[in-house]
Amino acid sequence: MLREKLPDRPPFRAWSNFEFIAHDGSINEVDVLVISTDCVYLVEIKAWSGEIRGNQNYWTITRGGRERVENNPLLLANRKAKKLKSLLERQPAFKRLKVPFIKPVMFLSSPDCSLGLDEVTSQNVHLRPDARRDGAYSIVDVLSGEATATENRPAIGRDVERAMARAMDQLGMRRRSSSAQVGDYKLTQLIEENDRFQDWEAVHLRVESDRKRVRIFTHAQKAAETEKQERKDMALREYKLLNNIQHTGILSPRSLTECEVGPALVYDLKPDARRLVHFMESEMSGVGIGDRLEMVRQIAEALQYAHQQNVHHRALSPWTVDLTSASGSRLPVLRDWQSGSSSTETRTHTRMTVHAGLQAGLMVDERASVYAAPEVLVGKGYDPVSIDIFALGAITYAVFTGRHPAADPAALIEKLQRGPGLRVSEAMDGAPDSLQELIQLATDPDPSDRPASVREFLRLLEQVEDDLTAPEETQGVHPLDARKGDQLSGGFTVTPKHWPMPHPGWPVKNPCPRHILLQRSLLASLNQTRAGP
């Protein structure tokens, strides 16, 4: 459709379905690149249908009563646009000319699509000309220049247009059909990326049903040896840590290999897997207390198993937990262990900091850092068990309240000092004291006051379960008003009178056991009545 609608005159040119390797070594797929009247558009195409709403971080797609959450694809498109411009600036064609601005835009190509995005996010999201747009510009209006015709922007001249065409040839782009390979797997779709790695969906070259998730720790071909070694160390660390770990709640790499842009880890692909943070955004409000408790228990049990193998995560957060479907229920799976540690390493080598989390690509989103223990935030995180316990407590807070512990690290520190620890009662009504105590203890700012192990955390969680599942105590009928069949406080039932029913204070000769129990119940109830409120 786009090819047919674009004007057939200069400066309009377009390229579609190609990929390029950026200066940082990352592999980038481009759906469409268009030279328009005043800028170049990098078009990301999604065939999503239904109602799409969200903000600058996450989009929720609702169709047929079902919801799913996706990362805002404009963020990825923006990264691609910057990388492509950086490459073009290095080409001989632009030695004396300036590369035009490359603007990322989103094209939602399905006709069955409606937008409910916030005002800022929707600015660069466009629909088909025949879609219900409520007066907004269509993708054709934007690419043809009609949307900006009245803004008097500097036009792209013929010299820049021709330079752009030459530079694209000089880049040596390749068609998407000749996608990169990692071992015996062909990369088919980018799942996500950050400055440290890219996650790809991949298919086996000879077995179509064999699909994997491949994480490439990218680096530039001409990168310094220290940078290349850093990427290799991250991949090797996770592979060595989890090489002997076999647990359904832990995602372990199947193999470690190399590709043209860096070392890579190969994992089993879980097509239905959803990040816990995405689940919190869309579905957590409909999950019952019992299911939330079971989710926390399963996360804790997987973490306990890892600790028993002397392996520690050190960067747990809703960003490093997947939820997969298993027998009709949700199974949490702990992932992303590249900043993890083993008890066999030296104390100095295992120090955990926010910088280490950033270097590993696990705290790129600032909100993930509010699950880091305060000693990690100040660069003194030496005890990996205590660090994991804190993160487990913070995740428990998030699962039960549906909220992140704080807006940023500074707000987290303030909350912890005021608590001490996180107080679930500030965000959840009716929380039992045992849940409040569990979360406060696990997130205590003093590591020595936290539970000493995940086993102890699970023991405290059992008390929470007992309190949440205990039947409500019923208020019985007052003994003086009781009739046959009535229930008294303490679980006693009034039965037909087989023995004399004296006043509770009268002595009885040779009373039966039932009489004794009834008399005690009567005395207790009368004493409570006399004592008053």
PDB file of C-alpha atoms in Angstrom, residues 241-377:
ATOM      1  CA  LEU A 241      26.660 -20.316  36.649  1.00  0.00           C
ATOM      2  CA  LEU A 242      23.688 -22.215  35.234  1.00  0.00           C
ATOM      3  CA  ASN A 243      25.449 -25.046  33.419  1.00  0.00           C
ATOM      4  CA  ASN A 244      24.387 -27.603  36.030  1.00  0.00           C
ATOM      5  CA  ILE A 245      21.119 -25.951  37.083  1.00  0.00           C
ATOM      6  CA  GLN A 246      18.031 -27.981  36.203  1.00  0.00           C
ATOM      7  CA  HIS A 247      14.831 -26.399  37.516  1.00  0.00           C
ATOM      8  CA  THR A 248      11.539 -25.560  35.815  1.00  0.00           C
ATOM      9  CA  GLY A 249      11.564 -22.150  37.495  1.00  0.00           C
ATOM     10  CA  ILE A 250      15.007 -21.136  36.174  1.00  0.00           C
ATOM     11  CA  LEU A 251      15.801 -20.307  32.546  1.00  0.00           C
ATOM     12  CA  SER A 252      19.223 -21.802  31.804  1.00  0.00           C
ATOM     13  CA  PRO A 253      21.096 -21.401  28.505  1.00  0.00           C
ATOM     14  CA  ARG A 254      21.316 -24.507  26.336  1.00  0.00           C
ATOM     15  CA  SER A 255      24.589 -23.552  24.706  1.00  0.00           C
ATOM     16  CA  LEU A 256      27.248 -20.859  24.400  1.00  0.00           C
ATOM     17  CA  THR A 257      28.497 -19.939  20.944  1.00  0.00           C
ATOM     18  CA  GLU A 258      29.938 -17.121  18.840  1.00  0.00           C
ATOM     19  CA  CYS A 259      28.551 -15.188  15.868  1.00  0.00           C
ATOM     20  CA  GLU A 260      29.781 -12.379  13.644  1.00  0.00           C
ATOM     21  CA  VAL A 261      28.849  -9.659  16.129  1.00  0.00           C
ATOM     22  CA  GLY A 262      29.681 -11.247  19.479  1.00  0.00           C
ATOM     23  CA  PRO A 263      29.165 -14.175  21.860  1.00  0.00           C
ATOM     24  CA  ALA A 264      25.677 -15.635  22.129  1.00  0.00           C
ATOM     25  CA  LEU A 265      23.621 -17.750  24.513  1.00  0.00           C
ATOM     26  CA  VAL A 266      20.896 -20.054  23.194  1.00  0.00           C
ATOM     27  CA  TYR A 267      17.784 -20.663  25.332  1.00  0.00           C
ATOM     28  CA  ASP A 268      14.546 -22.564  24.916  1.00  0.00           C
ATOM     29  CA  LEU A 269      11.863 -20.276  23.497  1.00  0.00           C
ATOM     30  CA  LYS A 270       8.663 -19.871  25.490  1.00  0.00           C
ATOM     31  CA  PRO A 271       6.252 -18.209  23.019  1.00  0.00           C
ATOM     32  CA  ASP A 272       3.647 -17.568  25.708  1.00  0.00           C
ATOM     33  CA  ALA A 273       6.141 -16.130  28.228  1.00  0.00           C
ATOM     34  CA  ARG A 274       5.324 -12.694  29.608  1.00  0.00           C
ATOM     35  CA  ARG A 275       7.456 -10.488  31.775  1.00  0.00           C
ATOM     36  CA  LEU A 276       6.095 -10.120  35.288  1.00  0.00           C
ATOM     37  CA  VAL A 277       6.293  -6.337  34.880  1.00  0.00           C
ATOM     38  CA  HIS A 278       3.996  -6.558  31.827  1.00  0.00           C
ATOM     39  CA  PHE A 279       1.610  -8.818  33.730  1.00  0.00           C
ATOM     40  CA  MET A 280       1.472  -6.270  36.554  1.00  0.00           C
ATOM     41  CA  GLU A 281       0.492  -3.581  34.055  1.00  0.00           C
ATOM     42  CA  SER A 282      -2.439  -5.499  32.578  1.00  0.00           C
ATOM     43  CA  GLU A 283      -3.749  -8.514  34.501  1.00  0.00           C
ATOM     44  CA  MET A 284      -2.551  -8.455  38.108  1.00  0.00           C
ATOM     45  CA  SER A 285      -5.698  -6.664  39.300  1.00  0.00           C
ATOM     46  CA  GLY A 286      -7.773  -9.733  38.384  1.00  0.00           C
ATOM     47  CA  VAL A 287      -5.580 -12.244  40.233  1.00  0.00           C
ATOM     48  CA  GLY A 288      -6.825 -13.579  43.575  1.00  0.00           C
ATOM     49  CA  ILE A 289      -4.837 -13.439  46.797  1.00  0.00           C
ATOM     50  CA  GLY A 290      -4.256 -17.200  46.749  1.00  0.00           C
ATOM     51  CA  ASP A 291      -2.749 -17.098  43.260  1.00  0.00           C
ATOM     52  CA  ARG A 292      -0.542 -14.164  44.218  1.00  0.00           C
ATOM     53  CA  LEU A 293       0.754 -16.060  47.234  1.00  0.00           C
ATOM     54  CA  GLU A 294       1.455 -19.111  45.060  1.00  0.00           C
ATOM     55  CA  MET A 295       3.352 -16.921  42.587  1.00  0.00           C
ATOM     56  CA  VAL A 296       5.590 -15.612  45.359  1.00  0.00           C
ATOM     57  CA  ARG A 297       6.112 -19.121  46.713  1.00  0.00           C
ATOM     58  CA  GLN A 298       7.221 -20.444  43.326  1.00  0.00           C
ATOM     59  CA  ILE A 299       9.647 -17.562  42.815  1.00  0.00           C
ATOM     60  CA  ALA A 300      11.075 -18.174  46.288  1.00  0.00           C
ATOM     61  CA  GLU A 301      11.378 -21.938  45.753  1.00  0.00           C
ATOM     62  CA  ALA A 302      13.267 -21.445  42.477  1.00  0.00           C
ATOM     63  CA  LEU A 303      15.574 -18.970  44.189  1.00  0.00           C
ATOM     64  CA  GLN A 304      16.068 -21.360  47.113  1.00  0.00           C
ATOM     65  CA  TYR A 305      17.107 -24.116  44.700  1.00  0.00           C
ATOM     66  CA  ALA A 306      19.661 -21.787  43.078  1.00  0.00           C
ATOM     67  CA  HIS A 307      21.058 -20.841  46.492  1.00  0.00           C
ATOM     68  CA  GLN A 308      21.380 -24.528  47.366  1.00  0.00           C
ATOM     69  CA  GLN A 309      23.579 -24.828  44.272  1.00  0.00           C
ATOM     70  CA  ASN A 310      25.623 -21.829  45.504  1.00  0.00           C
ATOM     71  CA  VAL A 311      24.245 -19.602  42.725  1.00  0.00           C
ATOM     72  CA  HIS A 312      22.816 -16.141  43.405  1.00  0.00           C
ATOM     73  CA  HIS A 313      20.968 -13.811  41.044  1.00  0.00           C
ATOM     74  CA  ARG A 314      21.674 -10.346  42.552  1.00  0.00           C
ATOM     75  CA  ALA A 315      19.427  -8.453  40.087  1.00  0.00           C
ATOM     76  CA  LEU A 316      15.957  -9.902  40.653  1.00  0.00           C
ATOM     77  CA  SER A 317      13.035  -7.695  39.648  1.00  0.00           C
ATOM     78  CA  PRO A 318       9.783  -8.019  37.678  1.00  0.00           C
ATOM     79  CA  TRP A 319      11.970  -7.424  34.603  1.00  0.00           C
ATOM     80  CA  THR A 320      13.912 -10.650  35.261  1.00  0.00           C
ATOM     81  CA  VAL A 321      10.909 -12.912  35.935  1.00  0.00           C
ATOM     82  CA  ASP A 322       8.841 -14.480  33.155  1.00  0.00           C
ATOM     83  CA  LEU A 323       5.402 -15.994  33.595  1.00  0.00           C
ATOM     84  CA  THR A 324       4.708 -19.047  31.447  1.00  0.00           C
ATOM     85  CA  SER A 325       1.592 -21.207  31.162  1.00  0.00           C
ATOM     86  CA  ALA A 326       1.798 -24.628  32.759  1.00  0.00           C
ATOM     87  CA  SER A 327      -1.248 -26.893  33.186  1.00  0.00           C
ATOM     88  CA  GLY A 328      -3.601 -23.942  33.212  1.00  0.00           C
ATOM     89  CA  SER A 329      -1.613 -21.975  35.794  1.00  0.00           C
ATOM     90  CA  ARG A 330       1.166 -19.387  35.661  1.00  0.00           C
ATOM     91  CA  LEU A 331       4.689 -20.602  36.352  1.00  0.00           C
ATOM     92  CA  PRO A 332       7.274 -17.948  37.252  1.00  0.00           C
ATOM     93  CA  VAL A 333      10.678 -18.464  35.631  1.00  0.00           C
ATOM     94  CA  LEU A 334      13.770 -16.587  36.824  1.00  0.00           C
ATOM     95  CA  ARG A 335      15.949 -15.349  33.962  1.00  0.00           C
ATOM     96  CA  ASP A 336      18.874 -13.025  33.165  1.00  0.00           C
ATOM     97  CA  TRP A 337      21.613 -14.300  35.465  1.00  0.00           C
ATOM     98  CA  GLN A 338      24.568 -12.562  33.798  1.00  0.00           C
ATOM     99  CA  SER A 339      25.275 -10.433  36.869  1.00  0.00           C
ATOM    100  CA  GLY A 340      24.866 -13.435  39.164  1.00  0.00           C
ATOM    101  CA  SER A 341      27.538 -14.871  41.406  1.00  0.00           C
ATOM    102  CA  SER A 342      28.752 -18.126  42.851  1.00  0.00           C
ATOM    103  CA  SER A 343      29.944 -18.666  46.392  1.00  0.00           C
ATOM    104  CA  THR A 344      33.195 -20.010  44.932  1.00  0.00           C
ATOM    105  CA  GLU A 345      34.178 -16.499  43.789  1.00  0.00           C
ATOM    106  CA  THR A 346      36.160 -14.077  45.898  1.00  0.00           C
ATOM    107  CA  ARG A 347      34.469 -11.444  48.034  1.00  0.00           C
ATOM    108  CA  THR A 348      35.882  -8.549  45.993  1.00  0.00           C
ATOM    109  CA  HIS A 349      34.815 -10.049  42.684  1.00  0.00           C
ATOM    110  CA  THR A 350      31.240 -10.574  43.832  1.00  0.00           C
ATOM    111  CA  ARG A 351      30.520  -6.999  44.966  1.00  0.00           C
ATOM    112  CA  MET A 352      27.209  -5.960  43.415  1.00  0.00           C
ATOM    113  CA  THR A 353      26.454  -2.361  42.435  1.00  0.00           C
ATOM    114  CA  VAL A 354      23.905  -0.527  40.317  1.00  0.00           C
ATOM    115  CA  HIS A 355      26.726   0.091  37.841  1.00  0.00           C
ATOM    116  CA  ALA A 356      27.239  -3.670  37.562  1.00  0.00           C
ATOM    117  CA  GLY A 357      23.512  -4.084  36.913  1.00  0.00           C
ATOM    118  CA  LEU A 358      23.654  -1.428  34.205  1.00  0.00           C
ATOM    119  CA  GLN A 359      26.721  -3.023  32.664  1.00  0.00           C
ATOM    120  CA  ALA A 360      24.881  -6.332  32.522  1.00  0.00           C
ATOM    121  CA  GLY A 361      21.888  -4.641  30.879  1.00  0.00           C
ATOM    122  CA  LEU A 362      19.531  -5.535  33.746  1.00  0.00           C
ATOM    123  CA  MET A 363      18.790  -2.107  35.239  1.00  0.00           C
ATOM    124  CA  VAL A 364      18.359  -0.064  32.061  1.00  0.00           C
ATOM    125  CA  ASP A 365      14.865   0.853  33.213  1.00  0.00           C
ATOM    126  CA  GLU A 366      15.288   2.981  36.339  1.00  0.00           C
ATOM    127  CA  ARG A 367      12.264   1.339  37.930  1.00  0.00           C
ATOM    128  CA  ALA A 368      14.152  -1.962  38.072  1.00  0.00           C
ATOM    129  CA  SER A 369      16.653  -0.352  40.438  1.00  0.00           C
ATOM    130  CA  VAL A 370      13.983   0.078  43.144  1.00  0.00           C
ATOM    131  CA  TYR A 371      14.176  -3.694  43.639  1.00  0.00           C
ATOM    132  CA  ALA A 372      17.873  -3.407  44.485  1.00  0.00           C
ATOM    133  CA  ALA A 373      18.904  -3.550  48.146  1.00  0.00           C
ATOM    134  CA  PRO A 374      20.089  -0.237  49.634  1.00  0.00           C
ATOM    135  CA  GLU A 375      23.620  -1.599  50.028  1.00  0.00           C
ATOM    136  CA  VAL A 376      23.640  -2.245  46.271  1.00  0.00           C
ATOM    137  CA  LEU A 377      22.508   1.310  45.593  1.00  0.00           C
TER     138      LEU A 377
END
